[in-house]
């Protein structure tokens, strides 16, 4: 693979390529030239405790995801409520370019319901780890598990559906058995894709690479998807690790919303793959910030200002030494241009501002102040910021400039 290189919109580290080459000595790297994004904001994102999309909100988010260019929208779980089923039917009726899939249990009536809604595909969720099988499947043994898997996937295929088998808690499964299941699904051609699921976010990047690589080796012709959770803050890099090991699909949510500590964030994964690894995602990256804001509004879940890629502070600068560099060459403090993700650069004046920041802010707001007044203006800005416990707004800065000039 060819890692992303410097161009007019990005400036990644030159150590990325040799670092990846060194990693090849421990793991086989099998990166697809492009990946497809299967966004599950409307399913796993909604499973965040306390979050509930109504029908209209689901439709609006689906339309936003369509504008972003995601390959597939996991639109919900029809069996969870009539509201969800009705929303899914309406989304299907929009005729979007994105494929529409839903999560189903290993039950024929779930699959029948999904088919009746007109969806393109189903994601059959069936726990594979010994722990999950003991407590959720009455401890069925390997043979019975495999029998049920082949039976339900065959039924789903017979209904004309694209079938994604989702053996959740894959990262705590018995590897030999998991490989056997994958081989059988490939042999019988009853599943089109396998979703590798880190249900509790307990895997390391190295563990994800090892697991996905082993499953991929067991059935090279099978398509794989990586779906992880963020319990240790590793969701983005674990998703990338799955891609490095050969996963062609990434399962993510906008803003990283989801159960417990959330999922891998669509915007973080997309920018990491595109800007650092040179892997195409098919997304309209310039739409990321706007779509993030739509999801914030519809979900009621506000992001921290320093959220990567789409946060309010992603391209905001205040510290004097930083601003003095940014106004000359933005790459001194940024690794990619804000317009790439639909953001804009902002200079903030406050406690940490220096003379260069004040001059830059004056120019930005088309204001002027005598040169001899600037040191006093800098001091006034710092004092007011300290009193307020925050940076100054543009209007507050204008008022200080007027006061300093009088």
Short mmCIF file of C-alpha atoms in Angstrom, two decimals:
data_model
loop_
_atom_site.label_atom_id
_atom_site.label_comp_id
_atom_site.label_asym_id
_atom_site.label_seq_id
_atom_site.Cartn_x
_atom_site.Cartn_y
_atom_site.Cartn_z
CA UNK A 1 0.00 0.00 0.00
CA UNK A 2 1.07 3.61 -0.55
CA UNK A 3 0.56 5.77 2.51
CA UNK A 4 -0.84 9.27 2.15
CA UNK A 5 1.84 11.77 1.24
CA UNK A 6 2.10 15.51 1.59
CA UNK A 7 0.00 17.62 -0.76
CA UNK A 8 -1.60 21.05 -0.66
CA UNK A 9 -4.33 19.83 1.73
CA UNK A 10 -2.37 17.66 4.19
CA UNK A 11 1.08 17.15 5.70
CA UNK A 12 1.42 13.76 7.44
CA UNK A 13 4.51 12.54 9.26
CA UNK A 14 7.35 11.12 7.12
CA UNK A 15 7.76 8.38 9.75
CA UNK A 16 4.42 6.78 8.91
CA UNK A 17 5.76 4.77 5.97
CA UNK A 18 8.85 3.30 7.68
CA UNK A 19 6.72 2.60 10.75
CA UNK A 20 4.30 0.57 8.69
CA UNK A 21 7.16 -1.30 7.02
CA UNK A 22 8.50 -2.24 10.44
CA UNK A 23 5.04 -3.48 11.43
CA UNK A 24 5.08 -5.79 8.42
CA UNK A 25 7.80 -7.82 10.10
CA UNK A 26 5.30 -8.87 12.78
CA UNK A 27 1.97 -8.83 10.91
CA UNK A 28 1.04 -9.41 7.28
CA UNK A 29 -0.40 -6.13 6.00
CA UNK A 30 -3.28 -6.67 3.59
CA UNK A 31 -4.83 -3.24 3.11
CA UNK A 32 -7.55 -2.86 0.48
CA UNK A 33 -7.08 0.20 -1.78
CA UNK A 34 -10.52 1.41 -0.69
CA UNK A 35 -12.96 0.59 2.07
CA UNK A 36 -16.70 0.97 2.30
CA UNK A 37 -18.34 2.71 5.23
CA UNK A 38 -21.29 0.91 6.80
CA UNK A 39 -22.57 3.62 9.11
CA UNK A 40 -24.60 2.35 12.06
CA UNK A 41 -25.53 5.66 13.70
CA UNK A 42 -29.22 4.78 13.39
CA UNK A 43 -28.79 1.38 15.04
CA UNK A 44 -25.81 1.07 17.39
CA UNK A 45 -25.59 4.83 17.77
CA UNK A 46 -29.19 4.90 18.98
CA UNK A 47 -28.38 2.16 21.48
CA UNK A 48 -26.54 4.79 23.52
CA UNK A 49 -28.25 4.88 26.92
CA UNK A 50 -30.87 7.63 27.02
CA UNK A 51 -30.86 8.31 23.27
CA UNK A 52 -33.99 7.89 21.17
CA UNK A 53 -34.52 8.91 17.54
CA UNK A 54 -38.13 9.28 16.51
CA UNK A 55 -39.20 8.37 13.00
CA UNK A 56 -38.71 11.86 11.56
CA UNK A 57 -35.25 12.19 13.14
CA UNK A 58 -34.18 8.85 11.70
CA UNK A 59 -35.21 9.93 8.24
CA UNK A 60 -33.33 13.23 8.55
CA UNK A 61 -30.17 11.49 9.75
CA UNK A 62 -30.45 8.94 6.93
CA UNK A 63 -30.66 11.77 4.40
CA UNK A 64 -27.60 13.41 5.99
CA UNK A 65 -25.65 10.15 5.76
CA UNK A 66 -26.69 9.87 2.12
CA UNK A 67 -25.29 13.35 1.47
CA UNK A 68 -22.03 12.20 3.08
CA UNK A 69 -21.77 9.33 0.62
CA UNK A 70 -21.76 6.34 2.97
CA UNK A 71 -21.97 3.01 1.18
CA UNK A 72 -24.44 1.48 3.60
CA UNK A 73 -26.78 2.65 6.34
CA UNK A 74 -27.60 0.21 9.12
CA UNK A 75 -31.00 1.75 9.73
CA UNK A 76 -32.11 0.06 12.93
CA UNK A 77 -33.62 -3.06 14.48
CA UNK A 78 -37.15 -3.61 13.15
CA UNK A 79 -38.12 -5.98 15.95
CA UNK A 80 -37.33 -3.37 18.62
CA UNK A 81 -40.45 -1.25 17.99
CA UNK A 82 -43.11 -0.42 15.42
CA UNK A 83 -41.66 3.11 15.32
CA UNK A 84 -38.32 1.69 14.23
CA UNK A 85 -39.93 -0.54 11.62
CA UNK A 86 -41.95 2.37 10.22
CA UNK A 87 -38.85 4.59 10.09
CA UNK A 88 -36.91 1.89 8.24
CA UNK A 89 -39.71 1.47 5.71
CA UNK A 90 -39.75 5.23 5.11
CA UNK A 91 -35.97 5.32 4.67
CA UNK A 92 -36.17 2.47 2.15
CA UNK A 93 -38.87 4.41 0.32
CA UNK A 94 -36.56 7.40 -0.13
CA UNK A 95 -34.68 5.50 -2.84
CA UNK A 96 -31.26 6.45 -1.52
CA UNK A 97 -28.03 5.41 -3.20
CA UNK A 98 -26.84 4.00 0.12
CA UNK A 99 -27.64 0.36 0.74
CA UNK A 100 -30.11 -0.12 3.62
CA UNK A 101 -29.53 -2.95 6.05
CA UNK A 102 -31.00 -3.80 9.45
CA UNK A 103 -30.02 -5.83 12.49
CA UNK A 104 -31.98 -9.03 13.09
CA UNK A 105 -31.86 -11.87 15.55
CA UNK A 106 -31.31 -15.44 14.44
CA UNK A 107 -35.04 -15.87 13.84
CA UNK A 108 -37.05 -16.41 10.70
CA UNK A 109 -39.76 -13.98 11.76
CA UNK A 110 -37.13 -11.24 12.16
CA UNK A 111 -35.88 -11.94 8.65
CA UNK A 112 -39.42 -12.04 7.27
CA UNK A 113 -40.13 -8.66 8.85
CA UNK A 114 -36.93 -7.19 7.40
CA UNK A 115 -37.77 -8.49 3.93
CA UNK A 116 -41.29 -7.05 4.16
CA UNK A 117 -39.80 -3.61 4.80
CA UNK A 118 -37.90 -3.78 1.52
CA UNK A 119 -34.37 -3.59 2.93
CA UNK A 120 -31.34 -4.61 0.89
CA UNK A 121 -29.65 -6.67 3.57
CA UNK A 122 -29.77 -8.15 7.05
CA UNK A 123 -27.17 -8.34 9.77
CA UNK A 124 -27.74 -11.53 11.69
CA UNK A 125 -26.56 -11.01 15.25
CA UNK A 126 -25.60 -14.27 16.96
CA UNK A 127 -23.16 -14.41 19.91
CA UNK A 128 -20.12 -16.59 19.35
CA UNK A 129 -17.98 -16.38 22.49
CA UNK A 130 -18.35 -19.12 25.14
CA UNK A 131 -19.35 -16.44 27.66
CA UNK A 132 -22.18 -15.08 25.53
CA UNK A 133 -23.39 -18.50 24.44
CA UNK A 134 -23.55 -19.67 28.05
CA UNK A 135 -25.68 -16.75 29.18
CA UNK A 136 -27.67 -15.91 26.04
CA UNK A 137 -27.97 -19.15 24.07
CA UNK A 138 -28.44 -21.65 26.90
CA UNK A 139 -24.90 -22.89 26.47
CA UNK A 140 -25.36 -24.54 23.06
CA UNK A 141 -22.30 -26.47 21.88
CA UNK A 142 -20.25 -25.83 18.76
CA UNK A 143 -22.13 -28.27 16.55
CA UNK A 144 -25.53 -26.84 17.42
CA UNK A 145 -24.25 -23.30 17.01
CA UNK A 146 -22.91 -24.06 13.55
CA UNK A 147 -26.11 -25.84 12.56
CA UNK A 148 -28.22 -22.84 13.56
CA UNK A 149 -25.89 -20.40 11.81
CA UNK A 150 -25.99 -22.26 8.51
CA UNK A 151 -29.74 -22.73 8.72
CA UNK A 152 -30.59 -19.08 9.40
CA UNK A 153 -28.12 -17.65 6.89
CA UNK A 154 -29.41 -20.04 4.24
CA UNK A 155 -32.96 -18.91 4.97
CA UNK A 156 -31.99 -15.25 4.73
CA UNK A 157 -30.26 -15.85 1.38
CA UNK A 158 -33.34 -17.70 0.11
CA UNK A 159 -35.33 -14.53 0.76
CA UNK A 160 -33.16 -12.59 -1.66
CA UNK A 161 -31.33 -10.62 1.02
CA UNK A 162 -27.67 -9.65 1.26
CA UNK A 163 -26.47 -11.45 4.38
CA UNK A 164 -23.96 -10.14 6.88
CA UNK A 165 -23.23 -12.56 9.70
CA UNK A 166 -22.44 -10.71 12.92
CA UNK A 167 -21.03 -13.07 15.58
CA UNK A 168 -20.89 -10.59 18.41
CA UNK A 169 -18.14 -10.80 21.02
CA UNK A 170 -15.86 -12.14 18.29
CA UNK A 171 -12.85 -10.79 20.17
CA UNK A 172 -13.46 -13.27 23.01
CA UNK A 173 -14.37 -16.25 20.85
CA UNK A 174 -12.45 -19.49 20.46
CA UNK A 175 -10.33 -18.72 17.42
CA UNK A 176 -10.32 -22.21 15.95
CA UNK A 177 -14.10 -22.40 16.15
CA UNK A 178 -14.55 -18.88 14.76
CA UNK A 179 -12.38 -19.82 11.77
CA UNK A 180 -14.41 -22.97 11.28
CA UNK A 181 -17.66 -20.96 11.20
CA UNK A 182 -16.18 -18.57 8.65
CA UNK A 183 -14.96 -21.43 6.46
CA UNK A 184 -18.38 -23.07 6.51
CA UNK A 185 -20.16 -19.85 5.61
CA UNK A 186 -17.75 -19.38 2.73
CA UNK A 187 -18.16 -22.98 1.59
CA UNK A 188 -21.96 -22.87 1.67
CA UNK A 189 -22.08 -19.31 0.31
CA UNK A 190 -24.85 -18.48 2.76
CA UNK A 191 -23.21 -15.25 3.96
CA UNK A 192 -21.87 -12.39 1.87
CA UNK A 193 -19.87 -10.73 4.63
CA UNK A 194 -18.63 -11.38 8.17
CA UNK A 195 -18.69 -8.62 10.75
CA UNK A 196 -15.93 -8.96 13.36
CA UNK A 197 -17.31 -7.47 16.56
CA UNK A 198 -15.36 -6.17 19.56
CA UNK A 199 -18.50 -6.02 21.69
CA UNK A 200 -16.94 -4.74 24.91
CA UNK A 201 -14.03 -2.83 23.39
CA UNK A 202 -11.58 -5.20 25.04
CA UNK A 203 -9.15 -5.82 22.17
CA UNK A 204 -5.87 -4.08 21.41
CA UNK A 205 -4.92 -3.01 17.88
CA UNK A 206 -2.48 -5.92 17.74
CA UNK A 207 -5.26 -8.29 18.84
CA UNK A 208 -7.60 -6.96 16.17
CA UNK A 209 -4.94 -7.40 13.49
CA UNK A 210 -4.24 -10.94 14.62
CA UNK A 211 -7.92 -11.93 14.76
CA UNK A 212 -9.00 -10.34 11.48
CA UNK A 213 -5.90 -11.70 9.77
CA UNK A 214 -6.59 -15.23 11.01
CA UNK A 215 -10.24 -15.11 9.96
CA UNK A 216 -9.30 -13.67 6.58
CA UNK A 217 -6.75 -16.44 6.06
CA UNK A 218 -9.39 -19.05 6.81
CA UNK A 219 -11.60 -17.77 3.96
CA UNK A 220 -9.72 -15.34 1.69
CA UNK A 221 -12.70 -14.97 -0.62
CA UNK A 222 -15.00 -13.76 2.18
CA UNK A 223 -15.60 -10.04 2.75
CA UNK A 224 -14.98 -8.74 6.29
CA UNK A 225 -16.21 -5.79 8.28
CA UNK A 226 -14.74 -4.43 11.51
CA UNK A 227 -17.01 -3.12 14.28
CA UNK A 228 -15.51 -1.98 17.58
CA UNK A 229 -16.38 -0.08 20.74
CA UNK A 230 -14.48 2.69 22.48
CA UNK A 231 -14.27 1.52 26.08
CA UNK A 232 -10.51 2.18 26.21
CA UNK A 233 -10.43 4.99 23.67
CA UNK A 234 -9.09 2.62 21.00
CA UNK A 235 -12.05 2.50 18.62
CA UNK A 236 -10.50 4.48 15.78
CA UNK A 237 -7.12 2.76 15.80
CA UNK A 238 -8.73 -0.66 16.27
CA UNK A 239 -10.89 -0.03 13.21
CA UNK A 240 -7.79 0.97 11.27
CA UNK A 241 -6.04 -2.17 12.54
CA UNK A 242 -8.89 -4.24 11.10
CA UNK A 243 -8.41 -2.54 7.74
CA UNK A 244 -4.66 -3.14 7.86
CA UNK A 245 -5.43 -6.83 8.32
CA UNK A 246 -7.75 -6.90 5.31
CA UNK A 247 -11.24 -5.76 6.37
CA UNK A 248 -12.93 -4.12 3.40
CA UNK A 249 -15.78 -2.56 5.40
CA UNK A 250 -15.80 -0.36 8.50
CA UNK A 251 -18.79 -0.14 10.83
CA UNK A 252 -18.87 3.29 12.46
CA UNK A 253 -21.16 5.97 13.88
CA UNK A 254 -21.16 9.72 13.38
CA UNK A 255 -19.62 11.47 16.39
CA UNK A 256 -18.81 8.06 17.86
CA UNK A 257 -22.17 7.80 19.60
CA UNK A 258 -23.13 4.36 20.87
CA UNK A 259 -23.36 2.09 23.85
CA UNK A 260 -21.28 2.85 26.96
CA UNK A 261 -18.25 4.83 25.70
CA UNK A 262 -19.45 4.76 22.11
CA UNK A 263 -18.26 3.37 18.79
CA UNK A 264 -15.58 4.22 16.28
CA UNK A 265 -16.41 7.67 14.92
CA UNK A 266 -17.12 7.78 11.19
CA UNK A 267 -15.32 11.12 10.83
CA UNK A 268 -12.19 9.98 12.70
CA UNK A 269 -11.88 6.69 10.87
CA UNK A 270 -12.48 8.31 7.47
CA UNK A 271 -9.87 11.03 7.98
CA UNK A 272 -7.32 8.62 9.45
CA UNK A 273 -7.68 6.27 6.49
CA UNK A 274 -7.73 8.97 3.83
CA UNK A 275 -5.25 11.54 5.18
CA UNK A 276 -2.74 9.21 6.86
CA UNK A 277 -3.02 5.84 5.14
CA UNK A 278 -4.11 6.86 1.65
CA UNK A 279 -7.12 4.52 1.73
CA UNK A 280 -10.21 5.86 -0.03
CA UNK A 281 -13.54 5.72 1.80
CA UNK A 282 -15.85 7.14 -0.84
CA UNK A 283 -17.08 9.82 1.58
CA UNK A 284 -17.55 13.48 0.76
CA UNK A 285 -15.19 14.57 3.48
CA UNK A 286 -16.19 18.21 3.20
CA UNK A 287 -19.63 17.19 4.51
CA UNK A 288 -18.33 15.67 7.76
CA UNK A 289 -18.76 18.72 9.98
CA UNK A 290 -22.27 19.54 8.76
CA UNK A 291 -23.43 15.94 9.14
CA UNK A 292 -21.87 15.84 12.60
CA UNK A 293 -23.89 18.92 13.57
CA UNK A 294 -27.08 17.34 12.23
CA UNK A 295 -26.50 14.22 14.33
CA UNK A 296 -25.77 16.36 17.39
CA UNK A 297 -29.02 18.23 16.90
CA UNK A 298 -31.16 15.16 16.25
CA UNK A 299 -29.61 13.04 19.03
CA UNK A 300 -29.30 15.77 21.65
CA UNK A 301 -25.75 14.56 22.30
CA UNK A 302 -23.34 17.51 22.21
CA UNK A 303 -19.67 16.96 21.46
CA UNK A 304 -16.76 18.17 23.58
CA UNK A 305 -15.12 21.17 21.88
CA UNK A 306 -11.85 19.31 21.37
CA UNK A 307 -13.47 16.40 19.51
CA UNK A 308 -11.21 15.28 16.66
CA UNK A 309 -12.08 16.37 13.11
CA UNK A 310 -15.49 17.93 13.75
CA UNK A 311 -15.07 19.62 17.16
CA UNK A 312 -15.41 23.38 17.58
CA UNK A 313 -11.76 23.61 18.60
CA UNK A 314 -10.30 21.45 15.86
CA UNK A 315 -9.00 24.52 14.04
CA UNK A 316 -9.19 27.20 16.75
CA UNK A 317 -5.93 28.75 17.95
CA UNK A 318 -5.20 31.04 20.91
CA UNK A 319 -1.69 30.48 22.33
CA UNK A 320 0.69 33.23 21.22
CA UNK A 321 3.48 31.03 19.89
CA UNK A 322 1.00 28.87 18.02
CA UNK A 323 -0.81 31.79 16.39
CA UNK A 324 2.44 33.47 15.36
CA UNK A 325 3.22 30.34 13.34
CA UNK A 326 -0.27 29.72 12.01
CA UNK A 327 -0.61 33.17 10.46
CA UNK A 328 2.59 32.53 8.50
CA UNK A 329 2.12 28.85 7.66
CA UNK A 330 -0.93 26.92 8.98
CA UNK A 331 0.92 23.60 8.74
CA UNK A 332 2.95 24.68 11.76
CA UNK A 333 -0.09 23.75 13.87
CA UNK A 334 -2.33 21.71 11.57
CA UNK A 335 -1.83 18.53 9.59
CA UNK A 336 -4.64 19.12 7.10
CA UNK A 337 -6.62 22.09 5.83
CA UNK A 338 -9.92 22.81 7.60
CA UNK A 339 -11.92 23.01 4.37
CA UNK A 340 -11.19 19.31 3.76
CA UNK A 341 -13.74 18.42 6.46
CA UNK A 342 -15.99 21.46 6.11
CA UNK A 343 -14.38 23.40 8.95
CA UNK A 344 -12.81 26.86 9.06
CA UNK A 345 -9.82 28.21 10.93
CA UNK A 346 -10.51 30.54 13.87
CA UNK A 347 -8.15 32.76 15.84
CA UNK A 348 -9.20 33.32 19.44
CA UNK A 349 -7.89 36.05 21.73
CA UNK A 350 -7.59 35.44 25.44
CA UNK A 351 -5.24 34.84 28.35
CA UNK A 352 -2.65 33.09 26.21
CA UNK A 353 -2.60 35.56 23.32
CA UNK A 354 0.49 37.47 22.28
CA UNK A 355 1.16 40.41 20.02
CA UNK A 356 1.01 38.31 16.83
CA UNK A 357 -2.42 37.00 17.79
CA UNK A 358 -3.77 40.47 18.48
CA UNK A 359 -2.47 41.77 15.15
CA UNK A 360 -3.96 38.79 13.33
CA UNK A 361 -7.32 39.30 15.03
CA UNK A 362 -7.35 42.97 14.16
CA UNK A 363 -6.74 42.11 10.51
CA UNK A 364 -9.38 39.36 10.57
CA UNK A 365 -12.03 41.78 11.87
CA UNK A 366 -10.84 44.66 9.68
CA UNK A 367 -9.93 46.73 12.74
CA UNK A 368 -6.94 48.95 13.39
CA UNK A 369 -5.08 50.24 16.42
CA UNK A 370 -1.99 52.41 16.76
CA UNK A 371 1.21 50.39 17.06
CA UNK A 372 2.08 52.02 20.38
CA UNK A 373 -1.31 50.94 21.80
CA UNK A 374 -0.89 47.25 21.00
CA UNK A 375 1.04 46.19 24.15
CA UNK A 376 -1.69 47.77 26.29
CA UNK A 377 -4.37 46.03 24.19
CA UNK A 378 -2.64 42.70 24.70
CA UNK A 379 -2.66 43.26 28.47
CA UNK A 380 -6.32 44.28 28.49
CA UNK A 381 -7.26 41.15 26.56
CA UNK A 382 -5.40 38.95 29.04
CA UNK A 383 -6.95 40.66 32.07
CA UNK A 384 -10.49 40.44 30.73
CA UNK A 385 -10.03 36.78 29.78
CA UNK A 386 -8.81 35.99 33.29
CA UNK A 387 -11.75 37.80 34.87
CA UNK A 388 -14.23 35.99 32.62
CA UNK A 389 -12.53 32.62 32.79
CA UNK A 390 -12.72 32.30 28.99
CA UNK A 391 -11.53 33.82 25.74
CA UNK A 392 -13.12 36.98 24.37
CA UNK A 393 -15.86 37.01 21.80
CA UNK A 394 -15.35 39.10 18.67
CA UNK A 395 -17.74 41.75 20.00
CA UNK A 396 -15.86 41.93 23.31
CA UNK A 397 -12.59 42.31 21.43
CA UNK A 398 -14.05 45.11 19.29
CA UNK A 399 -15.13 46.94 22.47
CA UNK A 400 -11.61 46.66 23.91
CA UNK A 401 -10.09 47.99 20.71
CA UNK A 402 -12.40 50.99 20.81
CA UNK A 403 -11.60 51.60 24.51
CA UNK A 404 -7.86 51.33 23.86
CA UNK A 405 -8.07 53.85 21.04
CA UNK A 406 -9.90 56.45 23.15
#
